[in-house]
JSON list of C-alpha atoms in Angstrom, two decimals:
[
{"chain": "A", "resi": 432, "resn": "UNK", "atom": "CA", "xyz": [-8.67, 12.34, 9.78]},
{"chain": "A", "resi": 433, "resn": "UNK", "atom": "CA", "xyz": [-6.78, 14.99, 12.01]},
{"chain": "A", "resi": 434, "resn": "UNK", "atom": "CA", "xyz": [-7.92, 18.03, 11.99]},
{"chain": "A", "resi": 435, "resn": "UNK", "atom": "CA", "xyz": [-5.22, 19.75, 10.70]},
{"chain": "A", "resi": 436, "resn": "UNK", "atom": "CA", "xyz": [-3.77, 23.44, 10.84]},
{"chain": "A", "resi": 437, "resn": "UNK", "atom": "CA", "xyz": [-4.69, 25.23, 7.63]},
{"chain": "A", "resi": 438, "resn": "UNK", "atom": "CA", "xyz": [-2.18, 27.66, 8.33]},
{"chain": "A", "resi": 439, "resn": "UNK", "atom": "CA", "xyz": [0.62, 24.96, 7.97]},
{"chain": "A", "resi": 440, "resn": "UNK", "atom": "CA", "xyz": [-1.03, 23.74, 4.82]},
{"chain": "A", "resi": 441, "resn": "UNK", "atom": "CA", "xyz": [-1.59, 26.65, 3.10]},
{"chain": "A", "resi": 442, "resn": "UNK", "atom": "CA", "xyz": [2.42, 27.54, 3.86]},
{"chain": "A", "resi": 443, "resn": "UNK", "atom": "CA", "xyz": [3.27, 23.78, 2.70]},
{"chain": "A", "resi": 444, "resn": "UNK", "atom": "CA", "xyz": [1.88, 24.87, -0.62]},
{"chain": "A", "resi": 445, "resn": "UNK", "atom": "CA", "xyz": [3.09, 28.16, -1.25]},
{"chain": "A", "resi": 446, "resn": "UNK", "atom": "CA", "xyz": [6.79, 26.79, -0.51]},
{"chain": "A", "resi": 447, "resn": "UNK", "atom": "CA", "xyz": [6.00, 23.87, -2.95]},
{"chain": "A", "resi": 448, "resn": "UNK", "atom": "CA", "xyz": [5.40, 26.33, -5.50]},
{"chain": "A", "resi": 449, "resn": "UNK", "atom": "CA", "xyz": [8.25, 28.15, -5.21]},
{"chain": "A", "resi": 450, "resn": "UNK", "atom": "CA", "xyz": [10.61, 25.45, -5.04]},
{"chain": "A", "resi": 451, "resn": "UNK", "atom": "CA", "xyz": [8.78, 24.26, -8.13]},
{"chain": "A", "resi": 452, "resn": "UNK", "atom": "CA", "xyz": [9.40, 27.87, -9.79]},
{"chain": "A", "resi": 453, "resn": "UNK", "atom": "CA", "xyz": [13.35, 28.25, -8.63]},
{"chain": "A", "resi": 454, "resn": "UNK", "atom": "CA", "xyz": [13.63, 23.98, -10.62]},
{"chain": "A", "resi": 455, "resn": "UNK", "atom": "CA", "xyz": [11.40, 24.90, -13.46]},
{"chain": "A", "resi": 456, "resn": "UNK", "atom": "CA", "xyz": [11.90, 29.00, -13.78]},
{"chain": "A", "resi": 457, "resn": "UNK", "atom": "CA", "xyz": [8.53, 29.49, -15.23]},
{"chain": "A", "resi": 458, "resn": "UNK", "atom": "CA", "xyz": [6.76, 32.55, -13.16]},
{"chain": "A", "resi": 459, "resn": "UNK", "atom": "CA", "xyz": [3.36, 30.63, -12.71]},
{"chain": "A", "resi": 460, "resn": "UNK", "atom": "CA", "xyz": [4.34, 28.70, -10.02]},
{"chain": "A", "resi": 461, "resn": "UNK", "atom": "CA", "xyz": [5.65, 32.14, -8.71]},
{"chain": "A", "resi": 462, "resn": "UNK", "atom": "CA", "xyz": [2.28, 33.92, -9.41]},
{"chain": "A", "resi": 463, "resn": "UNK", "atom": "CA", "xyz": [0.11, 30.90, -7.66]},
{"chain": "A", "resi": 464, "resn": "UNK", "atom": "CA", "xyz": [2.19, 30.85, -4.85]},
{"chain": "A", "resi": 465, "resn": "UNK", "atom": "CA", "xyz": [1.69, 34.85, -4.09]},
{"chain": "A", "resi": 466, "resn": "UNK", "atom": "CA", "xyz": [-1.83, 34.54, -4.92]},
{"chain": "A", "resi": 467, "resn": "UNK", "atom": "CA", "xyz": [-2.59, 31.09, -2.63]},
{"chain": "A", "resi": 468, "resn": "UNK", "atom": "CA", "xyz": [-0.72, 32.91, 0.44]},
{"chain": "A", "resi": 469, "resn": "UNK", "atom": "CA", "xyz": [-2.22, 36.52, 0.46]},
{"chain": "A", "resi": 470, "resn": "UNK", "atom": "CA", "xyz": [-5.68, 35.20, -0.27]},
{"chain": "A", "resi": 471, "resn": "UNK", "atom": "CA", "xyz": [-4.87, 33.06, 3.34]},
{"chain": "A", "resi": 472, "resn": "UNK", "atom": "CA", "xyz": [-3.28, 35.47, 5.24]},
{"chain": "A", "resi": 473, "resn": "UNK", "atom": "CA", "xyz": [-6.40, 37.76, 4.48]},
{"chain": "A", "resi": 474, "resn": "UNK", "atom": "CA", "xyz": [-9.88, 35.78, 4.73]},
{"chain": "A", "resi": 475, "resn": "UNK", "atom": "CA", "xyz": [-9.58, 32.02, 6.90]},
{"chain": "A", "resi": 476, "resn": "UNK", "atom": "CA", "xyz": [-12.63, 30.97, 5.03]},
{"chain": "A", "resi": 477, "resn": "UNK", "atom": "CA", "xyz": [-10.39, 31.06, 2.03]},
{"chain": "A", "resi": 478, "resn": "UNK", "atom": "CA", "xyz": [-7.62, 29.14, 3.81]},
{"chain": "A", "resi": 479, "resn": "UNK", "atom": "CA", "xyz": [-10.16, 26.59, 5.29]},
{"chain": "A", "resi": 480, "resn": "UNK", "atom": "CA", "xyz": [-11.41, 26.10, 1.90]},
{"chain": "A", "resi": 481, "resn": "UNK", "atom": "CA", "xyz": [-7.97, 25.64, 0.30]},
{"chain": "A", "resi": 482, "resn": "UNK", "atom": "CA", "xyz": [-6.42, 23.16, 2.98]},
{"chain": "A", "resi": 483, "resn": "UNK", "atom": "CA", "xyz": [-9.47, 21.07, 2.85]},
{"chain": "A", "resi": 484, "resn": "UNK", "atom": "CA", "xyz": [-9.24, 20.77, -0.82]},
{"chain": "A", "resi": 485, "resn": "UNK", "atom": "CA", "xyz": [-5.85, 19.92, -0.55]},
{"chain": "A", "resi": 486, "resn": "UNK", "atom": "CA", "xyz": [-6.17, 17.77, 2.19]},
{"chain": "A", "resi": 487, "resn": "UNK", "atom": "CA", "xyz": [-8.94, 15.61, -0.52]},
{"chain": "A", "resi": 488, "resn": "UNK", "atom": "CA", "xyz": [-6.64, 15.70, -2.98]},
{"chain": "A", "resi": 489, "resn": "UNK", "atom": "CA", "xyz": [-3.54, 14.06, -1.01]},
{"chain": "A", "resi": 490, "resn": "UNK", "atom": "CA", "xyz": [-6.63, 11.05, -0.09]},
{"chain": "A", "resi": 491, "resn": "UNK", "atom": "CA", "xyz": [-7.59, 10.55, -3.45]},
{"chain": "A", "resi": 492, "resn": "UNK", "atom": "CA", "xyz": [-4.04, 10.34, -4.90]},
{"chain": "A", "resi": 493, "resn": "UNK", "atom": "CA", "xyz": [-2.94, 8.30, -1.26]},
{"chain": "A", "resi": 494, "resn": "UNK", "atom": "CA", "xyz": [-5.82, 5.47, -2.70]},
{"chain": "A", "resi": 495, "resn": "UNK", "atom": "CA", "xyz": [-4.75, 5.75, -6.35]},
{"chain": "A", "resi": 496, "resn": "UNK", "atom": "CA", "xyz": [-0.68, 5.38, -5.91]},
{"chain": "A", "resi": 497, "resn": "UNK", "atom": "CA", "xyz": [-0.74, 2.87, -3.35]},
{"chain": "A", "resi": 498, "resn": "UNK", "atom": "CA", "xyz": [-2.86, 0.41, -5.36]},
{"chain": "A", "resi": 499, "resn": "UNK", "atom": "CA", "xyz": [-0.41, 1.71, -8.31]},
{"chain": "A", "resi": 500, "resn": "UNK", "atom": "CA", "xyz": [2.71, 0.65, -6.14]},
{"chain": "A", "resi": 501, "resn": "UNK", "atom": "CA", "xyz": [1.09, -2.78, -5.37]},
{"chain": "A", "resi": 502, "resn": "UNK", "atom": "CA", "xyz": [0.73, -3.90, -8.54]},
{"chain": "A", "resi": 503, "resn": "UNK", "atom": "CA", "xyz": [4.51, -2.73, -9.50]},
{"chain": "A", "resi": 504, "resn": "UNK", "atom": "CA", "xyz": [5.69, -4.59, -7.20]},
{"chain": "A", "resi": 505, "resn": "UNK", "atom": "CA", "xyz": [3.00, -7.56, -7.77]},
{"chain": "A", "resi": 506, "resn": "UNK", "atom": "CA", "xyz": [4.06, -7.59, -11.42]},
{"chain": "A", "resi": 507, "resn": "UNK", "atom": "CA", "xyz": [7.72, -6.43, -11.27]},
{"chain": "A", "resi": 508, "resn": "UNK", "atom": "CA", "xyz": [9.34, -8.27, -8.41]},
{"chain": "A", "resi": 509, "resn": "UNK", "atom": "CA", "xyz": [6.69, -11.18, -7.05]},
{"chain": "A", "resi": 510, "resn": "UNK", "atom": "CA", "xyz": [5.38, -12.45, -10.54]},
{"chain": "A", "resi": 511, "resn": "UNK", "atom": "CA", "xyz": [9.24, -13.17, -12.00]},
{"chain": "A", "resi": 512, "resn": "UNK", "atom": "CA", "xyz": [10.41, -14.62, -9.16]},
{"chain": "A", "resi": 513, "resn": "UNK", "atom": "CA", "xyz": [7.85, -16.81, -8.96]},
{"chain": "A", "resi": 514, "resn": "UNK", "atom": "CA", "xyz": [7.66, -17.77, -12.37]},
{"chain": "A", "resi": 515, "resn": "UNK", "atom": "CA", "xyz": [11.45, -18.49, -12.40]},
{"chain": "A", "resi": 516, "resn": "UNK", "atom": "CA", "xyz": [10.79, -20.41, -9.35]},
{"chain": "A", "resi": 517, "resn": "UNK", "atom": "CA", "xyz": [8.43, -22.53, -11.23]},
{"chain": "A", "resi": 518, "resn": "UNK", "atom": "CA", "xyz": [10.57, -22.85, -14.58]},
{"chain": "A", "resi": 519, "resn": "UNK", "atom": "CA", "xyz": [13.55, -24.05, -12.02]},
{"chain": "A", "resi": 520, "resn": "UNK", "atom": "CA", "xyz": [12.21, -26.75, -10.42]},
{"chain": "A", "resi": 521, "resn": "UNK", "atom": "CA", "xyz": [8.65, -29.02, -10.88]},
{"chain": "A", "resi": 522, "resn": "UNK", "atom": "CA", "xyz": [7.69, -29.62, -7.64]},
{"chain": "A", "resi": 523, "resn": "UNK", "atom": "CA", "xyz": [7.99, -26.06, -5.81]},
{"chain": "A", "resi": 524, "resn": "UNK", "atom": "CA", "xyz": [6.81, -27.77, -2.10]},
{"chain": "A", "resi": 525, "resn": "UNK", "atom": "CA", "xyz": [8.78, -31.27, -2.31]},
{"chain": "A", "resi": 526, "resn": "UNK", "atom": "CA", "xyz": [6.23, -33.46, -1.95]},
{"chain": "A", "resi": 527, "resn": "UNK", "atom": "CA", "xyz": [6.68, -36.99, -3.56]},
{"chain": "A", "resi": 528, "resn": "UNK", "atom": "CA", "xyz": [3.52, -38.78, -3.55]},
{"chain": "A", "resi": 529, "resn": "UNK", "atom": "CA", "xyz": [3.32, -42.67, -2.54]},
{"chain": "A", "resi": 530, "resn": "UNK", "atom": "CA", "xyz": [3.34, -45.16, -5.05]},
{"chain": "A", "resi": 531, "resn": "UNK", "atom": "CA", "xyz": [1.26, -47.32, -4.23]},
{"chain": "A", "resi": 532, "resn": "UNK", "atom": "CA", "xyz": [-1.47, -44.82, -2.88]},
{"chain": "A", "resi": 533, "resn": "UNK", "atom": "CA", "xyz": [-3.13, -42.28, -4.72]},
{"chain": "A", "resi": 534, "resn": "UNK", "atom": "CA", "xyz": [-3.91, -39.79, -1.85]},
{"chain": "A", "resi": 535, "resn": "UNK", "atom": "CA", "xyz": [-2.19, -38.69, 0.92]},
{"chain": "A", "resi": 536, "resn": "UNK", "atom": "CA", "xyz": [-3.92, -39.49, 3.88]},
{"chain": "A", "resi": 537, "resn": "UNK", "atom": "CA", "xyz": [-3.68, -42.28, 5.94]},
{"chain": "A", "resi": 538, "resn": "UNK", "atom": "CA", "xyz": [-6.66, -44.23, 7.64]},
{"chain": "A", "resi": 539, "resn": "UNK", "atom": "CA", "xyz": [-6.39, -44.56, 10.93]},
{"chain": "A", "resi": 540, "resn": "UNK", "atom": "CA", "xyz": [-8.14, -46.74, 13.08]},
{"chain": "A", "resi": 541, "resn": "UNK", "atom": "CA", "xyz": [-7.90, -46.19, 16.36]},
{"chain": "A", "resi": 542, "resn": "UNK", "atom": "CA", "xyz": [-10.60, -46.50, 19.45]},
{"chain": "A", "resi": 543, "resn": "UNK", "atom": "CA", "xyz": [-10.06, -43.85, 21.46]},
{"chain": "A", "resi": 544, "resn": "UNK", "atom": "CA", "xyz": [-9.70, -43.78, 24.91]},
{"chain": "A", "resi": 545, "resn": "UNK", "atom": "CA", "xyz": [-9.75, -41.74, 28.47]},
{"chain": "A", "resi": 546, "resn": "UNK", "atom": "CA", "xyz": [-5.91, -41.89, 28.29]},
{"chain": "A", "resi": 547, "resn": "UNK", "atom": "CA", "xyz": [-5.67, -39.98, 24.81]},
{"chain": "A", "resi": 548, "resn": "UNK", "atom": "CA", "xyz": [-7.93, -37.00, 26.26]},
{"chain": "A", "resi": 549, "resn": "UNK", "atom": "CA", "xyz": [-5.54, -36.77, 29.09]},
{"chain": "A", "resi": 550, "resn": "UNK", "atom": "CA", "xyz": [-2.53, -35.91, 27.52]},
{"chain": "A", "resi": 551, "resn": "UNK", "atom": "CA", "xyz": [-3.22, -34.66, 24.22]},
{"chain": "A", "resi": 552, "resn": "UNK", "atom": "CA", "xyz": [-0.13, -33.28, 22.84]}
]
């Protein structure tokens, strides 16, 4: 990971928490904010601290809500279509098998020769 500026972080979180306290209008968010940013603008041990713990944070819920949005979209857009593909029509690739055979391969016997390595394709 990059090593970030704490400075930045600590700033990203005391302006989420007041945007979160002018949409919500409960003084908390208000009191957080004032107490995250004067705690960092006085002691950069304390900032440190709090941008690496955010920083943790954003990784932990980055590997949590991408596997989340995965498996929406596994379940909520893949898995129907495909099932109504399947309900549509039998034979989703086309393939008709012979009638006479029961596989589809074909034996082949052929001797090969100096003039087949030459020009192979």
């Amino acid at each position: 990971m990059k090593k970030q500026n704490s400075a930045l972080v600590v700033l990203t979180i005391c302006t989420g928490l007041l945007i979160l306290y002018f949409i919500f209008s409960n003084k908390i968010f208000l009191y957080i904010s004032g107490i995250v940013g004067v705690l960092s603008v006085f002691s950069g041990w304390i900032r440190e601290k709090i941008s690496f713990v955010w920083m943790k944070l954003a990784e932990v819920l980055g590997a949590i809500m991408s596997r989340v949005i995965l498996t929406l979209v596994f379940y909520l857009i893949l898995f129907p279509v495909a099932l109504i593909s399947r309900i549509q029509r039998k034979d989703v690739l086309q393939i008709n098998p012979p009638k006479d055979d029961t596989s589809f391969f074909h034996k082949r016997d052929h001797v090969f020769n100096a003039e087949d390595i030459e020009k192979m394709w």
